[in-house]
mmCIF file of C-alpha atoms in Angstrom:
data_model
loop_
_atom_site.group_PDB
_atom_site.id
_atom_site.type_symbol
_atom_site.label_atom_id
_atom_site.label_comp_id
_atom_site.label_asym_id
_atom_site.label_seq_id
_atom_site.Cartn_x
_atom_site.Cartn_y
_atom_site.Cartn_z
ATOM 1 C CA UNK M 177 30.447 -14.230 -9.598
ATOM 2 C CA UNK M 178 29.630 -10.600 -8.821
ATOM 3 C CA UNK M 179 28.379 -9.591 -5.501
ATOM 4 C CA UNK M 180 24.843 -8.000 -5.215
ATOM 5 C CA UNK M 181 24.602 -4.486 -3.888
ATOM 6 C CA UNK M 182 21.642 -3.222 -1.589
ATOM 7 C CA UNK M 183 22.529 0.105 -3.302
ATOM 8 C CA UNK M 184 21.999 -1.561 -6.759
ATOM 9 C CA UNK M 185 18.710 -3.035 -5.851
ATOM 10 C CA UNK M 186 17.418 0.124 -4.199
ATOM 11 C CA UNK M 187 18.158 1.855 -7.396
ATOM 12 C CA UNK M 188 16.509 -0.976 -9.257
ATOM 13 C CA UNK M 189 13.738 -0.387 -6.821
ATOM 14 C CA UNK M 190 13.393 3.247 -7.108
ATOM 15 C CA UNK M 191 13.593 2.816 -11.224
ATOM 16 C CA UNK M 192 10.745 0.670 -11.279
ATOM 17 C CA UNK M 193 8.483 2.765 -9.324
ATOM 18 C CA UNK M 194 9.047 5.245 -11.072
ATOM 19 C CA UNK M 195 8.599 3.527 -14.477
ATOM 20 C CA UNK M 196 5.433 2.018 -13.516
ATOM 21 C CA UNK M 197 3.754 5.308 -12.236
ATOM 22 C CA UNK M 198 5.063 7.077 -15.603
ATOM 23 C CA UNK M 199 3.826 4.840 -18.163
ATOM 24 C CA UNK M 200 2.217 1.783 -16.639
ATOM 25 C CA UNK M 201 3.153 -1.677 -16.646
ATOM 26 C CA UNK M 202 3.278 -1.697 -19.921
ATOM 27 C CA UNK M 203 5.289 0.551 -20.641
ATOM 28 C CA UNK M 204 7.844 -0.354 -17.835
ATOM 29 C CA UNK M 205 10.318 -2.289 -19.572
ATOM 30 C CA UNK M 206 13.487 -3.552 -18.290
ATOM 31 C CA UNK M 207 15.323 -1.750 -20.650
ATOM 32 C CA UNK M 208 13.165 1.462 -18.911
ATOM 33 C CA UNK M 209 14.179 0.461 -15.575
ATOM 34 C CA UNK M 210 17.642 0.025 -16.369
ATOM 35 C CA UNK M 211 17.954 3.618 -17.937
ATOM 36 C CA UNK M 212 16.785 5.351 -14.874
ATOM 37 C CA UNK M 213 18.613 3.481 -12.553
ATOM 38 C CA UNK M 214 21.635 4.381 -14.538
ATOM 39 C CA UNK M 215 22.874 0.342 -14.787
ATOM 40 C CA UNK M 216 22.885 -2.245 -17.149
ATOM 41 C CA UNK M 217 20.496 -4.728 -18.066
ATOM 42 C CA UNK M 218 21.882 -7.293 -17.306
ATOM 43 C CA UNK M 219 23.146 -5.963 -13.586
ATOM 44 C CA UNK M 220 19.032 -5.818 -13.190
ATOM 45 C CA UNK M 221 19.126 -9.676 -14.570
ATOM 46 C CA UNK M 222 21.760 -10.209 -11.687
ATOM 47 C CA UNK M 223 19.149 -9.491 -8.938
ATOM 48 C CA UNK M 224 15.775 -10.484 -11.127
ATOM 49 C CA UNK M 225 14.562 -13.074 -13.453
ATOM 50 C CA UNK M 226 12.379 -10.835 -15.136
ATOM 51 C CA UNK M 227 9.632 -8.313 -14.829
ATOM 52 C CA UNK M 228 7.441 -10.154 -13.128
ATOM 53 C CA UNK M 229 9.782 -11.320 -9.851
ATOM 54 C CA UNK M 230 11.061 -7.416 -10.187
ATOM 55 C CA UNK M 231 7.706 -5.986 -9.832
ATOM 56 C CA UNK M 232 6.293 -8.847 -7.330
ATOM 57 C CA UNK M 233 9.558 -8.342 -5.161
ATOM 58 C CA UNK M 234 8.982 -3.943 -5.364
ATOM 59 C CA UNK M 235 5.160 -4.739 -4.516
ATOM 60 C CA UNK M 236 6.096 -7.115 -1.813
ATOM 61 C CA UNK M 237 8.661 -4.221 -0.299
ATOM 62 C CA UNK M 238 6.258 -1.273 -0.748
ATOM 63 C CA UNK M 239 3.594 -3.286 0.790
ATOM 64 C CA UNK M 240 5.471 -4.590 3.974
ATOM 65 C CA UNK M 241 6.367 -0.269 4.406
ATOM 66 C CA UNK M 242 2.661 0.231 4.083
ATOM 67 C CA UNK M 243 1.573 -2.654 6.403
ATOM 68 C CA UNK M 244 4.195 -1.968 8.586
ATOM 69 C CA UNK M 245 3.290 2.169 8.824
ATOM 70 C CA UNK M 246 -0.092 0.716 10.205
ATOM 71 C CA UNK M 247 0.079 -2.006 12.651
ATOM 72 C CA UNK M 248 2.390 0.567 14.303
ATOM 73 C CA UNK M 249 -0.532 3.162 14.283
ATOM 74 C CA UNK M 250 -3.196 0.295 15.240
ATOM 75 C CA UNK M 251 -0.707 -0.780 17.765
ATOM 76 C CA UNK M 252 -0.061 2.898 19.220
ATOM 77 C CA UNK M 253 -2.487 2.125 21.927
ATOM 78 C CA UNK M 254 -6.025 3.489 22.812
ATOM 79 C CA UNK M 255 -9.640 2.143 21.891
ATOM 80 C CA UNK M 256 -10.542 0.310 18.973
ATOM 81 C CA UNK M 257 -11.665 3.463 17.537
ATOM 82 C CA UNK M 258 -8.355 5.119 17.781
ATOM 83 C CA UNK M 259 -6.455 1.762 16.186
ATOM 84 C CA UNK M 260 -8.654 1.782 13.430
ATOM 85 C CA UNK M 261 -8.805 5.767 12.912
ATOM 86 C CA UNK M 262 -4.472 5.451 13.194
ATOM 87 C CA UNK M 263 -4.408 2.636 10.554
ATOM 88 C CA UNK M 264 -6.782 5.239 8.370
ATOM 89 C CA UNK M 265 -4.778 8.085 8.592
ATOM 90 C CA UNK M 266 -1.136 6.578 8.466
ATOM 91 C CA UNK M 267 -2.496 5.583 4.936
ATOM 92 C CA UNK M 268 -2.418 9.045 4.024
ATOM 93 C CA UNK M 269 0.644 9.979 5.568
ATOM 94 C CA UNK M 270 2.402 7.426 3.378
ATOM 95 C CA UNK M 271 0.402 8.305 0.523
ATOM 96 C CA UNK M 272 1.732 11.899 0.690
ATOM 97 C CA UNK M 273 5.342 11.075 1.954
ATOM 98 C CA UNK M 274 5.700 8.219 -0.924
ATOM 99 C CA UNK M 275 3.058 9.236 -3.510
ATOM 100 C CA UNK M 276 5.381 7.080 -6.157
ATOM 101 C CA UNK M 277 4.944 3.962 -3.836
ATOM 102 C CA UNK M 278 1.156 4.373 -3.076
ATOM 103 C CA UNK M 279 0.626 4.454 -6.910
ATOM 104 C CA UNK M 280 3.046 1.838 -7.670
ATOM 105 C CA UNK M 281 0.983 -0.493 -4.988
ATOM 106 C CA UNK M 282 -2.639 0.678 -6.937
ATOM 107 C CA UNK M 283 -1.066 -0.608 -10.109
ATOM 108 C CA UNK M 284 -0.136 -3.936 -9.417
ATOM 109 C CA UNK M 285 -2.872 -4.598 -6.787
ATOM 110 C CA UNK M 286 -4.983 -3.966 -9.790
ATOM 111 C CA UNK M 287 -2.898 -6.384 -11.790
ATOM 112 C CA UNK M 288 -3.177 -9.240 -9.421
ATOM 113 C CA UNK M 289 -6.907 -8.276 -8.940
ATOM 114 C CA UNK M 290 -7.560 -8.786 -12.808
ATOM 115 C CA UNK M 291 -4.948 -12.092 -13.086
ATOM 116 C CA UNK M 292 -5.853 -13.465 -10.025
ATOM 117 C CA UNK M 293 -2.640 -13.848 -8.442
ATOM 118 C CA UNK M 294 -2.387 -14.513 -4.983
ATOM 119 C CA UNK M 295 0.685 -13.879 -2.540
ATOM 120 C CA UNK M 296 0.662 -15.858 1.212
ATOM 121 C CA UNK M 297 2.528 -12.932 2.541
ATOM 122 C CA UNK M 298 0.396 -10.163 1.321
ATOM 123 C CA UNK M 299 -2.577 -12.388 2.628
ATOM 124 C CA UNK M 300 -1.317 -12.459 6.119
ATOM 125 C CA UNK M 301 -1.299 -8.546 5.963
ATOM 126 C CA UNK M 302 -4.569 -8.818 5.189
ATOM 127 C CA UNK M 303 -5.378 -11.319 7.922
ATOM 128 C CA UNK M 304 -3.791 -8.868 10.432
ATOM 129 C CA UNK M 305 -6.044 -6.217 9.776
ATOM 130 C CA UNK M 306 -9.126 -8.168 9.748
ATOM 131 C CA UNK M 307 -8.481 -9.536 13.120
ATOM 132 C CA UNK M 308 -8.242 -5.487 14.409
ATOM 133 C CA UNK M 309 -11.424 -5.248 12.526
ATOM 134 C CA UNK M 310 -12.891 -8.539 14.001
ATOM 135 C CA UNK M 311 -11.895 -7.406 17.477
ATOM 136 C CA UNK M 312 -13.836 -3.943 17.171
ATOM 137 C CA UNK M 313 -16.912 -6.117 16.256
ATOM 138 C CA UNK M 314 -16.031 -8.293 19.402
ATOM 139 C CA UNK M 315 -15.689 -5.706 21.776
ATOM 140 C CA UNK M 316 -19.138 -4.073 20.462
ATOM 141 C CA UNK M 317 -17.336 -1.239 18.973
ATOM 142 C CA UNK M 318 -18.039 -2.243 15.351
ATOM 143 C CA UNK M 319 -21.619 -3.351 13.940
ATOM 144 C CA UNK M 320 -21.721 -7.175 13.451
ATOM 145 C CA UNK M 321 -21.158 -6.883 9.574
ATOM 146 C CA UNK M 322 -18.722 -9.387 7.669
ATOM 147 C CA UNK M 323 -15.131 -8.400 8.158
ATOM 148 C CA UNK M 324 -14.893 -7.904 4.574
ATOM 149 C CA UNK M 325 -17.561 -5.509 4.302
ATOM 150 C CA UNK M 326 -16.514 -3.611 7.043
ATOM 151 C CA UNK M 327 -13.083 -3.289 5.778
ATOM 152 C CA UNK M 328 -14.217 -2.256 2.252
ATOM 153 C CA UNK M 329 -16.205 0.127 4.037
ATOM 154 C CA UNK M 330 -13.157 1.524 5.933
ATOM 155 C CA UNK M 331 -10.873 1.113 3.410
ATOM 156 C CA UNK M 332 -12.845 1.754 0.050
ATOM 157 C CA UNK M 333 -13.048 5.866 1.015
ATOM 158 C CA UNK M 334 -9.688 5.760 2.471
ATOM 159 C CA UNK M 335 -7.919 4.667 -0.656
ATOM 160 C CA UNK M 336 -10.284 6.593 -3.294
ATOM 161 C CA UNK M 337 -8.935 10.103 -1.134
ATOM 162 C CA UNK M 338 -5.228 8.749 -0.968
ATOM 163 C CA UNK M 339 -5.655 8.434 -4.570
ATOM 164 C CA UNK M 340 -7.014 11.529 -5.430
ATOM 165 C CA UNK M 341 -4.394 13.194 -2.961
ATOM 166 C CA UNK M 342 -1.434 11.328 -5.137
ATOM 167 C CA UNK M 343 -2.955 12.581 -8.942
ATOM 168 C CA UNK M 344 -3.546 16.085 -7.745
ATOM 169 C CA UNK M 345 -0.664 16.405 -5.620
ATOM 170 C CA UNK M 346 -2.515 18.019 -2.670
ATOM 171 C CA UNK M 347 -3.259 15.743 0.316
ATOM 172 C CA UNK M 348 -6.469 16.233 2.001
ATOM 173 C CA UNK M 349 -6.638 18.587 5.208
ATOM 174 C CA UNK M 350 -6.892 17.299 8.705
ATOM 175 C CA UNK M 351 -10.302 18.589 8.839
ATOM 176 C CA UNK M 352 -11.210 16.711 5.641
ATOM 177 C CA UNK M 353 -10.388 13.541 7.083
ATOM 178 C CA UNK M 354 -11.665 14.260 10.536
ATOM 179 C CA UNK M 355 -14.866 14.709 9.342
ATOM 180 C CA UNK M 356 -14.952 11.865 6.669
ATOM 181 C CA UNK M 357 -13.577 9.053 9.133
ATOM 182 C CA UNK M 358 -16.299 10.512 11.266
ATOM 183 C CA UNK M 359 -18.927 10.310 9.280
ATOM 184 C CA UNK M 360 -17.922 6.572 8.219
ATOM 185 C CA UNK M 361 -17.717 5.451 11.717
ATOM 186 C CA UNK M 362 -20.738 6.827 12.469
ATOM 187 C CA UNK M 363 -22.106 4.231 9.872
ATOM 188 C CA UNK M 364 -20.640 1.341 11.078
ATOM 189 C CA UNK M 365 -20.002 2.265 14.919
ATOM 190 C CA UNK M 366 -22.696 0.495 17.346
#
């Protein structure tokens, strides 16, 4: 039995980003993704049953970077306001260090929007931010609005500028998102 490589499967990794973001998921075969990794198709069968566990497993990964890149923000101390304005920005810093990631992650979280798909893990990172969210409202920071519509209201702006920033290749300024967090807090701040 071969041995798998971490090398391999960041290669494997790396391919399918990069397939997805160039012609969908579609057009991201495993015969795609094993051309730009440079291996075989059946060394990508070694590590995956298919397209599907590939792209759930490379969505899993990206996500847990994301995820990760904010509770450390949230977590970086401060008021609520700070947390939530770190978790906003260190969107856009991955966005613009790992454009292929961030677009990657729009992809298939538009996939498992549309197919319903549900993951326990990706929940949880969910769950985490909510409660940061749920504590601002708590604490009086926040207006007492659902969690969820708070967070679409955080979020929603937050991703349509990351996204923008990814197609065009420009991230926003600092000043842009100074004054656009500002002027969304000052909607939902009490």
């Amino acid at each position: 039995m071969r041995t798998k490589d971490e090398a391999k499967r960041h290669a494997i990794r790396e391919a399918a980003i990069a397939a997805v973001v160039a012609g969908g998921l579609g057009g991201a075969s495993i015969a795609e993704i094993a051309k730009r990794a440079g291996l075989s198709q059946g060394t990508i069968y070694l590590y995956f049953s298919g397209k599907d566990e590939l792209f759930d497993a490379v969505f899993l990964d990206v996500k847990r970077e994301i995820h990760a890149r904010l509770m450390a923000a949230a977590h970086a101390g401060g008021s609520a306001k700070e947390a939530i304005r770190g978790m906003w920005l260190a969107l856009f810093d991955h966005a613009s260090e790992r454009p292929a990631d961030f677009a990657f992650a729009e992809h298939l979280s538009a996939a498992r929007m549309l197919d319903g798909r549900a993951s326990p893990e990706i929940d949880a990172m969910a769950q985490e931010v909510a409660q940061i969210i749920e504590q601002a409202v708590l604490s009086g920071t926040l207006v007492d609005l659902p969690t969820q519509t708070l967070s679409a209201l955080l979020s929603g702006p937050a991703l349509q500028m990351a996204r923008r920033s990814v197609v065009r290749k420009e991230p926003p300024s600092k000043d842009e998102l100074d004054l656009a967090f500002e002027a969304i807090w000052r909607g939902i701040a009490r």
